[in-house]
PDB file of C-alpha atoms and ligand atoms in Angstrom:
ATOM      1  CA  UNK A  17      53.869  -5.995 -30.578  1.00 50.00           C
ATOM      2  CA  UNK A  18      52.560  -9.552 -29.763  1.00 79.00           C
ATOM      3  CA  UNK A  19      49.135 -10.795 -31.118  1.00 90.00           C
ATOM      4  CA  UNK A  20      46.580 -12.964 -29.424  1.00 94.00           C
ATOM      5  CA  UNK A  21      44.427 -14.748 -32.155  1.00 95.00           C
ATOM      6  CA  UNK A  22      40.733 -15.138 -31.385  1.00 94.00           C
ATOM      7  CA  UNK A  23      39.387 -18.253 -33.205  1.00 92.00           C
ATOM      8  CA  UNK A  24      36.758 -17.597 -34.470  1.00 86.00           C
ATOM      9  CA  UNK A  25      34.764 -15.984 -37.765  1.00 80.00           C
ATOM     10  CA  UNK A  26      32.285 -14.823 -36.056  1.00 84.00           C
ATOM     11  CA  UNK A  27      32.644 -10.678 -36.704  1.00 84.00           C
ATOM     12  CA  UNK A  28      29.777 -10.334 -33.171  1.00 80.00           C
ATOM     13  CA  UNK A  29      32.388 -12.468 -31.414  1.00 82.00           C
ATOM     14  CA  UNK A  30      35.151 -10.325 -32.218  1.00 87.00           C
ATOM     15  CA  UNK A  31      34.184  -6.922 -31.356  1.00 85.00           C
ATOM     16  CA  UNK A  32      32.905  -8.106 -28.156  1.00 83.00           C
ATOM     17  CA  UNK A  33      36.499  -9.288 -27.519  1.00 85.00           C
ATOM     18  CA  UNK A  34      38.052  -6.542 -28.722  1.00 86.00           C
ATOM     19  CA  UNK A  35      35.899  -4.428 -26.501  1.00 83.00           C
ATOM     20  CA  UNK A  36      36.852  -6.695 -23.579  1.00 83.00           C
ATOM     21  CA  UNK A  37      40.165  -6.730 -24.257  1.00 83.00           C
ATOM     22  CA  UNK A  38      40.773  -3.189 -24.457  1.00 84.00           C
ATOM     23  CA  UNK A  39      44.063  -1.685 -22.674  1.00 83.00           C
ATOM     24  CA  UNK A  40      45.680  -5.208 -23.210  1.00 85.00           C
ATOM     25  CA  UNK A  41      49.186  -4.550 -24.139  1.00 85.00           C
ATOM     26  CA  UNK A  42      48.657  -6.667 -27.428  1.00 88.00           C
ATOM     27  CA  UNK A  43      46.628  -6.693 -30.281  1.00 90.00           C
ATOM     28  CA  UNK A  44      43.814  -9.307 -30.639  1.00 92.00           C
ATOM     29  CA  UNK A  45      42.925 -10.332 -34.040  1.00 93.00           C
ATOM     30  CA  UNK A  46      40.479 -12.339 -35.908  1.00 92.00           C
ATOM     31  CA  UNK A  47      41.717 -15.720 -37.567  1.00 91.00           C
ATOM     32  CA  UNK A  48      40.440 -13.813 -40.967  1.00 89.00           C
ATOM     33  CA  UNK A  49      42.608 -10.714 -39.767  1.00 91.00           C
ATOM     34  CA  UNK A  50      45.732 -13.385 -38.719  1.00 90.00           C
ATOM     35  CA  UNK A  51      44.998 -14.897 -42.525  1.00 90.00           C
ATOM     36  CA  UNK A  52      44.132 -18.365 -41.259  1.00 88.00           C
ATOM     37  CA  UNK A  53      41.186 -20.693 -42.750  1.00 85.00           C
ATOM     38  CA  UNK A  54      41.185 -23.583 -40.690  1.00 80.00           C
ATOM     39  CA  UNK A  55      37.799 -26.201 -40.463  1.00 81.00           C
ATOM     40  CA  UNK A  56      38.510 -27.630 -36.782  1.00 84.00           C
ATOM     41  CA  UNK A  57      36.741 -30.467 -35.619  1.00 84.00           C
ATOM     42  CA  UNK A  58      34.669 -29.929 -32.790  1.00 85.00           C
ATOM     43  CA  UNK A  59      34.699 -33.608 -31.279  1.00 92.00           C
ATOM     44  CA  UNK A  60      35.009 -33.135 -27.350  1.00 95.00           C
ATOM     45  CA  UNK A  61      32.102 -33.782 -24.919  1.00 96.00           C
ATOM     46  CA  UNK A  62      32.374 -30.374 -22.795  1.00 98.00           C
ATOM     47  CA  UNK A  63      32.943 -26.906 -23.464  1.00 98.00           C
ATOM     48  CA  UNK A  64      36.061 -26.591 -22.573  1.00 98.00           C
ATOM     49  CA  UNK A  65      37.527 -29.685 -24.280  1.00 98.00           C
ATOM     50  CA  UNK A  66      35.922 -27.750 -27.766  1.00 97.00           C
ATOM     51  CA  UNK A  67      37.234 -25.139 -26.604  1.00 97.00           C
ATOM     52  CA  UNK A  68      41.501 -26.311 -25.782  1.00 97.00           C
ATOM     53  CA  UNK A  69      40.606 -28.234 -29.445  1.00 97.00           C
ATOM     54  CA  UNK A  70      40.303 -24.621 -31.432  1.00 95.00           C
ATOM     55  CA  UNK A  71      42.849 -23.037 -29.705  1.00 96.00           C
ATOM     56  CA  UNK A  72      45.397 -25.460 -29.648  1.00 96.00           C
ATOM     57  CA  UNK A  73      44.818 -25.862 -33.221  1.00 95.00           C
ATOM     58  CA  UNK A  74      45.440 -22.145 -34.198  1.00 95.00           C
ATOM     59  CA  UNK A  75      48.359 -21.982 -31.934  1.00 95.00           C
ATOM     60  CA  UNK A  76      50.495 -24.376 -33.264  1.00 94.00           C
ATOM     61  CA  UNK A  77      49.801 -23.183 -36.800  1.00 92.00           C
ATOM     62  CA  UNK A  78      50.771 -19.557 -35.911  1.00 92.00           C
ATOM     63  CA  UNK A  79      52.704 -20.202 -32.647  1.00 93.00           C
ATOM     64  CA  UNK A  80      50.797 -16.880 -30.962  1.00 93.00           C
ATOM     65  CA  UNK A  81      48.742 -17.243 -28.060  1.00 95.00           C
ATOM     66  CA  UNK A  82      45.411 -18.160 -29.383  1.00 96.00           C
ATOM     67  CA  UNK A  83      42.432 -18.105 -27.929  1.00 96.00           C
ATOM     68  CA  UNK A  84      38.926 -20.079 -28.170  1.00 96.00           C
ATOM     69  CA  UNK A  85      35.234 -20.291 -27.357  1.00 95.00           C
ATOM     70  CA  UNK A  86      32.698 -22.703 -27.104  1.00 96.00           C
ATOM     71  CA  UNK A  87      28.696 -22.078 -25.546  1.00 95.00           C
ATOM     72  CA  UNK A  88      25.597 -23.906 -25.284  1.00 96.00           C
ATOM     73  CA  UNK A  89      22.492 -24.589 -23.496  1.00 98.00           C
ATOM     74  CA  UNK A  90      22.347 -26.444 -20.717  1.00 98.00           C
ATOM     75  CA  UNK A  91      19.159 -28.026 -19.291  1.00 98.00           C
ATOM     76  CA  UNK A  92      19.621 -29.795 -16.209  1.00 98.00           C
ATOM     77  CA  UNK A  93      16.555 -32.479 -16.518  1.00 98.00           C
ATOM     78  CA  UNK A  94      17.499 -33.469 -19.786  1.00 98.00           C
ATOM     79  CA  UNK A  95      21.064 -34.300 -18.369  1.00 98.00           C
ATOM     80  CA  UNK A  96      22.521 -31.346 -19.648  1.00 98.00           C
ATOM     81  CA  UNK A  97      21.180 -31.663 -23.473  1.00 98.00           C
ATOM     82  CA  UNK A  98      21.670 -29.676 -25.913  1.00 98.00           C
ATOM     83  CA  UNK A  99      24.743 -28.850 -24.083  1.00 98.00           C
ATOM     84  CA  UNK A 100      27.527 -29.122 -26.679  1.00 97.00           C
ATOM     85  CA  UNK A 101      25.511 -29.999 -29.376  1.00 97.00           C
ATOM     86  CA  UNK A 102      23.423 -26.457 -29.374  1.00 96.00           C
ATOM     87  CA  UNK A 103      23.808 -25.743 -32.559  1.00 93.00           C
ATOM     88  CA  UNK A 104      23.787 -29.073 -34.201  1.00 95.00           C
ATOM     89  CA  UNK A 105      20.314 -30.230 -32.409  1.00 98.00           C
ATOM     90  CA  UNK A 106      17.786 -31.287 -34.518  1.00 98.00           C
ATOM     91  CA  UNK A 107      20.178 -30.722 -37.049  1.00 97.00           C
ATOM     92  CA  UNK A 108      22.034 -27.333 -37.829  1.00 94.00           C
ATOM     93  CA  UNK A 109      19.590 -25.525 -40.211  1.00 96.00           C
ATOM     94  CA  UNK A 110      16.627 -26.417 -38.024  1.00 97.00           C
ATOM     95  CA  UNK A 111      14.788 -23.391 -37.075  1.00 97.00           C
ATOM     96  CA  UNK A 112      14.949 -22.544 -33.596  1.00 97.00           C
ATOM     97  CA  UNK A 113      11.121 -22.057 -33.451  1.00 97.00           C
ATOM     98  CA  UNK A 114      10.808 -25.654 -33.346  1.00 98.00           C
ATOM     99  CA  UNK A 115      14.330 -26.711 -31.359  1.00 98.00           C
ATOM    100  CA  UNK A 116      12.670 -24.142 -28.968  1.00 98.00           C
ATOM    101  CA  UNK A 117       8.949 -25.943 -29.304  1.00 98.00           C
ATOM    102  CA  UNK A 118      10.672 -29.472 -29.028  1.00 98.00           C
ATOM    103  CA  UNK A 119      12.094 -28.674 -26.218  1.00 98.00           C
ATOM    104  CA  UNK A 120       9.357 -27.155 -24.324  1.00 98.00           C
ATOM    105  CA  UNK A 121       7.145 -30.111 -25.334  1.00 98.00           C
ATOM    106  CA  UNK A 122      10.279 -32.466 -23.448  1.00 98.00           C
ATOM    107  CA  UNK A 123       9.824 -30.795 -19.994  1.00 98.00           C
ATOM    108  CA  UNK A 124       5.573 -31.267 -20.083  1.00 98.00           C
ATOM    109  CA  UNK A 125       4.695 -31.866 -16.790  1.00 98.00           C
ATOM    110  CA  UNK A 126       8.278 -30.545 -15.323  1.00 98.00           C
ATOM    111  CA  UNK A 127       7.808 -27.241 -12.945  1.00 97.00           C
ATOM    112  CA  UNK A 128       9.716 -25.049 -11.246  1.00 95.00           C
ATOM    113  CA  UNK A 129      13.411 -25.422 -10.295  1.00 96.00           C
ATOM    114  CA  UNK A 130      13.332 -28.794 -11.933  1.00 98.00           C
ATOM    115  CA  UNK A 131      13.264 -26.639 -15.135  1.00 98.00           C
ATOM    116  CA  UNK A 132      16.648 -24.997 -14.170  1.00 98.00           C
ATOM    117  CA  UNK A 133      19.404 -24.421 -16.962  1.00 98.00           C
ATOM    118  CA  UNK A 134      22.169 -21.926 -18.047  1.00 98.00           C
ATOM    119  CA  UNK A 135      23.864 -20.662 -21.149  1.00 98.00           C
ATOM    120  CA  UNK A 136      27.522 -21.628 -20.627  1.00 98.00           C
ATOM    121  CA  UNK A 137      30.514 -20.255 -22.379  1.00 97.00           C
ATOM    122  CA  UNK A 138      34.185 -22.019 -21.744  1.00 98.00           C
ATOM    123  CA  UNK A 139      37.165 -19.721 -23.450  1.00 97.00           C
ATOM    124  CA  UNK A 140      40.498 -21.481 -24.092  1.00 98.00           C
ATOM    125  CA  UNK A 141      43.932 -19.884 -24.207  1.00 97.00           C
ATOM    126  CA  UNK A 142      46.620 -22.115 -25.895  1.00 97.00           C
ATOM    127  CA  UNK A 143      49.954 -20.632 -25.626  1.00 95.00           C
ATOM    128  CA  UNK A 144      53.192 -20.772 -27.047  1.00 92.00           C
ATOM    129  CA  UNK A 145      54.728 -22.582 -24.179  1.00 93.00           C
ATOM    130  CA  UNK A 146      51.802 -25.910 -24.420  1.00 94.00           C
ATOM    131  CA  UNK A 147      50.096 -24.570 -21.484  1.00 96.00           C
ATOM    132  CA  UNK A 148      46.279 -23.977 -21.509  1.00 97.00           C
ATOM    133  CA  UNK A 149      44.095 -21.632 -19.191  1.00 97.00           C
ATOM    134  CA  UNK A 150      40.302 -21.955 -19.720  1.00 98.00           C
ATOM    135  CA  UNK A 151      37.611 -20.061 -17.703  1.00 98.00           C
ATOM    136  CA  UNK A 152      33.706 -20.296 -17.457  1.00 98.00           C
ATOM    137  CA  UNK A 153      30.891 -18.365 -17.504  1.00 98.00           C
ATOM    138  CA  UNK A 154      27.212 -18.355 -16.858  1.00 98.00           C
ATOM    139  CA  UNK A 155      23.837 -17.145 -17.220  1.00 97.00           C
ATOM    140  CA  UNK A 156      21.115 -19.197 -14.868  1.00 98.00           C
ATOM    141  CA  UNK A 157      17.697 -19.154 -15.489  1.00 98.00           C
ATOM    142  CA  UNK A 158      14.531 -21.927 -15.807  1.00 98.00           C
ATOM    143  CA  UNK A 159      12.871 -23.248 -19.244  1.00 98.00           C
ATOM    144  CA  UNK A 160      10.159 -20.639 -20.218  1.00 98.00           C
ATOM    145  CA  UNK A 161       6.770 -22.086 -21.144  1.00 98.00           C
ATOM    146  CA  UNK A 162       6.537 -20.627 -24.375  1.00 98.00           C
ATOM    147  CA  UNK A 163       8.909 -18.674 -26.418  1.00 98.00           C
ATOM    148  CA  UNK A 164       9.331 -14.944 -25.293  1.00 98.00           C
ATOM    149  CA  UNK A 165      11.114 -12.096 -26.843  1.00 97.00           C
ATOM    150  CA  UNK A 166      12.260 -10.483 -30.283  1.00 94.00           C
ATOM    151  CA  UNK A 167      15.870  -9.916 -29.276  1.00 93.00           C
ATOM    152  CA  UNK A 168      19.426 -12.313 -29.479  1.00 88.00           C
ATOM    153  CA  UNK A 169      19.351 -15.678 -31.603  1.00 92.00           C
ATOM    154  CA  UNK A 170      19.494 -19.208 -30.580  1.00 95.00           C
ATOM    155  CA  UNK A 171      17.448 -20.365 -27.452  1.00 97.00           C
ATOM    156  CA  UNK A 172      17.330 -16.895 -26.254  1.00 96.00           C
ATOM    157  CA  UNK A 173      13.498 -17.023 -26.095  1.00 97.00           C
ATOM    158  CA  UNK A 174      13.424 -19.662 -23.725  1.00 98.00           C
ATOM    159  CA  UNK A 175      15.475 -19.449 -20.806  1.00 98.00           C
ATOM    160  CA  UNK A 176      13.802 -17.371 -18.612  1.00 98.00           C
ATOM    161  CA  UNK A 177      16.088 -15.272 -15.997  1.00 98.00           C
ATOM    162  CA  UNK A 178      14.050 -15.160 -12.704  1.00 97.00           C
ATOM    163  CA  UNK A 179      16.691 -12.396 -11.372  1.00 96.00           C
ATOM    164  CA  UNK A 180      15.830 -10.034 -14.317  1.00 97.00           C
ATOM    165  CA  UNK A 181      11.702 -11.065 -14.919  1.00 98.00           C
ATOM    166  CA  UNK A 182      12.493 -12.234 -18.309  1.00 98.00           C
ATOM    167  CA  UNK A 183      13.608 -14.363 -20.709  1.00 98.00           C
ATOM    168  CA  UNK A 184      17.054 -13.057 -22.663  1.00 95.00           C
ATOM    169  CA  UNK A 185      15.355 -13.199 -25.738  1.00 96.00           C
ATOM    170  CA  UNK A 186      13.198  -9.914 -23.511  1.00 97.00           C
ATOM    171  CA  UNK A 187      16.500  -8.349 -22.911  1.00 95.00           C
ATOM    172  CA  UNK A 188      17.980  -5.240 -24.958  1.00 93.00           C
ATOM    173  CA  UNK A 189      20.756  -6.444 -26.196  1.00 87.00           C
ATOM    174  CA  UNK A 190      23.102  -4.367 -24.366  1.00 86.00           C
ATOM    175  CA  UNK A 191      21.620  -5.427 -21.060  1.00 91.00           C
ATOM    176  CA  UNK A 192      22.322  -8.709 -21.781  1.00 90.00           C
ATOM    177  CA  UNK A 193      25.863  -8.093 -22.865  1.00 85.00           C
ATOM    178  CA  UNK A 194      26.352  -6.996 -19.553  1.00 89.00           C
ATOM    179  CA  UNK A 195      25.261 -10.426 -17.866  1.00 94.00           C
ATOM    180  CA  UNK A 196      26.631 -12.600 -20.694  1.00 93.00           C
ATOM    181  CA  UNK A 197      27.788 -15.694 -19.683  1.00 95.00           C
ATOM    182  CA  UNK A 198      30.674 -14.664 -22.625  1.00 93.00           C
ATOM    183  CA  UNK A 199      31.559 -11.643 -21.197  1.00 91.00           C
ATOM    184  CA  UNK A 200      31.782 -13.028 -17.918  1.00 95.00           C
ATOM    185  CA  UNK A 201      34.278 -15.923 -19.586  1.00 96.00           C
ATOM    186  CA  UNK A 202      35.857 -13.533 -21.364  1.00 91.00           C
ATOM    187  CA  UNK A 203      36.568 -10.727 -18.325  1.00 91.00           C
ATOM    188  CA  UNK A 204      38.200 -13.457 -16.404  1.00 95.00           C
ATOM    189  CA  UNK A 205      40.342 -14.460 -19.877  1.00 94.00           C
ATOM    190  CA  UNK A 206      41.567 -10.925 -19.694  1.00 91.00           C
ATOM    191  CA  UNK A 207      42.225 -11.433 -15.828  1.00 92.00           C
ATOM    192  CA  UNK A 208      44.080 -14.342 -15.942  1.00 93.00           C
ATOM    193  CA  UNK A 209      46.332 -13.135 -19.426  1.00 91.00           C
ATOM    194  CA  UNK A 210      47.289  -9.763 -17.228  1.00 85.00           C
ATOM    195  CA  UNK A 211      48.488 -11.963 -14.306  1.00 84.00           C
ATOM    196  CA  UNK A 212      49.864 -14.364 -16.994  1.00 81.00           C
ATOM    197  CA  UNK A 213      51.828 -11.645 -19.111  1.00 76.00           C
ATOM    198  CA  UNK A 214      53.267  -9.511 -15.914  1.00 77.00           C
ATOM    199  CA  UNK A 215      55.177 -12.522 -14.658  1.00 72.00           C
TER     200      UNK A 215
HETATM  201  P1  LIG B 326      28.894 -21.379 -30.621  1.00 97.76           P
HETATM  202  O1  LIG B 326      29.662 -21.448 -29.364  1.00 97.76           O
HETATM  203  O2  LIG B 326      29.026 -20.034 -31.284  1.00 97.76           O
HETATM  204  O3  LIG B 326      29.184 -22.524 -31.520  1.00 97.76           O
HETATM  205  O4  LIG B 326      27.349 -21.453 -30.233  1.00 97.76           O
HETATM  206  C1  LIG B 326      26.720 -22.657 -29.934  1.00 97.76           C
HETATM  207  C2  LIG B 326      25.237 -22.577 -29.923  1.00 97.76           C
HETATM  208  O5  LIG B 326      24.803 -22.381 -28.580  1.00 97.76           O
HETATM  209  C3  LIG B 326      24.563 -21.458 -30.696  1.00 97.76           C
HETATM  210  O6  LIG B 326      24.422 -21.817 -32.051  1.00 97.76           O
HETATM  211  C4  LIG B 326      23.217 -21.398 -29.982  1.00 97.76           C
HETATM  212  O7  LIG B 326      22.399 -22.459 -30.384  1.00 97.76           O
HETATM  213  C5  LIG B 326      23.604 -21.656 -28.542  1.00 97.76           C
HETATM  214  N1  LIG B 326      23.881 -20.398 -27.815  1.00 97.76           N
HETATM  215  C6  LIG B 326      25.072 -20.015 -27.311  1.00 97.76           C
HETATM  216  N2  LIG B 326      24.980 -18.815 -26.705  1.00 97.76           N
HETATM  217  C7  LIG B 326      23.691 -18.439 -26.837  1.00 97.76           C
HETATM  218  C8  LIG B 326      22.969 -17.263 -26.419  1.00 97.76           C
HETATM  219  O8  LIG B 326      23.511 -16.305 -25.841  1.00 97.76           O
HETATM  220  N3  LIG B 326      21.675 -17.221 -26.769  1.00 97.76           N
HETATM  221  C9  LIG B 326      21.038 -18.227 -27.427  1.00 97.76           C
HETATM  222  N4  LIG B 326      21.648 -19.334 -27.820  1.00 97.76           N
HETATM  223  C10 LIG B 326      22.980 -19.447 -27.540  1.00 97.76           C
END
């Protein structure tokens, strides 16, 4: 049977794709799994150019269809910052207490809608052939005013979901699997590899 490399080391990453994925006729492995140990360099300005940059990379080492993620936060005042430098703001073993406080403290006096932003996930599929298929997904919300919630990682304690009444640092974690702008990437990955594969 076929494999489909997921590039990444992340073990969360991969059983969420492996749970997606399930009933696609071919395996999905891990880049560990696939015995790969590539650094990439993340250089591109969007999501999706990170992204094509992974995947490409793993594909032409293994020549399977490989695919790729990249996510962020998004804040729409500060011109879309942290955006795809999320992890790496204020520097990549800064705690998020204060990449959360600092940027609070940068929307004083902002209110309302102008305090709209989104977690954004863009997944990459580089195959065999040099064509690439990304997709995109979402979750909307405003800037909290203060850090809420014990659950997730990252900025999940500040974007606050109006839809659900909290932030997704409030949500269990398997509610928010369910509205994960990953899953949501990933679910229309899966669609557009079925239509891909039948043809
Ligand atoms: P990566 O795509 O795994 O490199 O993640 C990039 C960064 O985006 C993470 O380190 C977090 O800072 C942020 N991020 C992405 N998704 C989420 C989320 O669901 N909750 C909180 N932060 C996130």
């Amino acid at each position: 049977m076929d494999k489909i490399i997921f590039a990444t080391s992340n073990q969360g990453k991969m059983d969420e794709i492996k749970m997606i994925m399930e009933g696609f006729p071919m395996e999905i492995i891990s880049m560990k799994e696939a015995g790969i140990y590539a650094l990439i360099d993340e250089n591109g300005k969007t999501f999706e150019e990170n992204a094509i940059i992974k995947a490409k990379a793993v594909m032409e080492l293994t020549g399977c269809i490989t695919l790729a993620d990249d996510s962020g936060l998004e804040i729409d005042y500060l011109d879309k910052e942290p955006g795809v430098y999320s992890a790496r703001y204020l520097g990549e073993d800064t705690p998020y207490s204060i990449k959360n406080k600092t940027l609070i403290d940068r929307l004083n006096g902002v209110e309302g809608s102008d305090r709209s932003a989104r977690f954004v996930c863009a997944i990459a599929a580089a195959l065999p052939n040099g064509e690439v298929l990304t997709t995109r997904g979402t979750i909307e919300g405003i800037i909290g005013y203060e850090e809420k919630g014990k659950f997730g990682f990252g900025y999940d304690p500040i974007l606050y979901v109006p839809e659900y009444g909290m932030t997704t640092g409030e949500m269990l974690p398997e509610d928010k699997n369910k509205i994960s702008h990953r899953g949501i990437a990933l679910r229309m990955m899966r669609d557009k590899l079925f239509d891909y594969n039948s043809k």
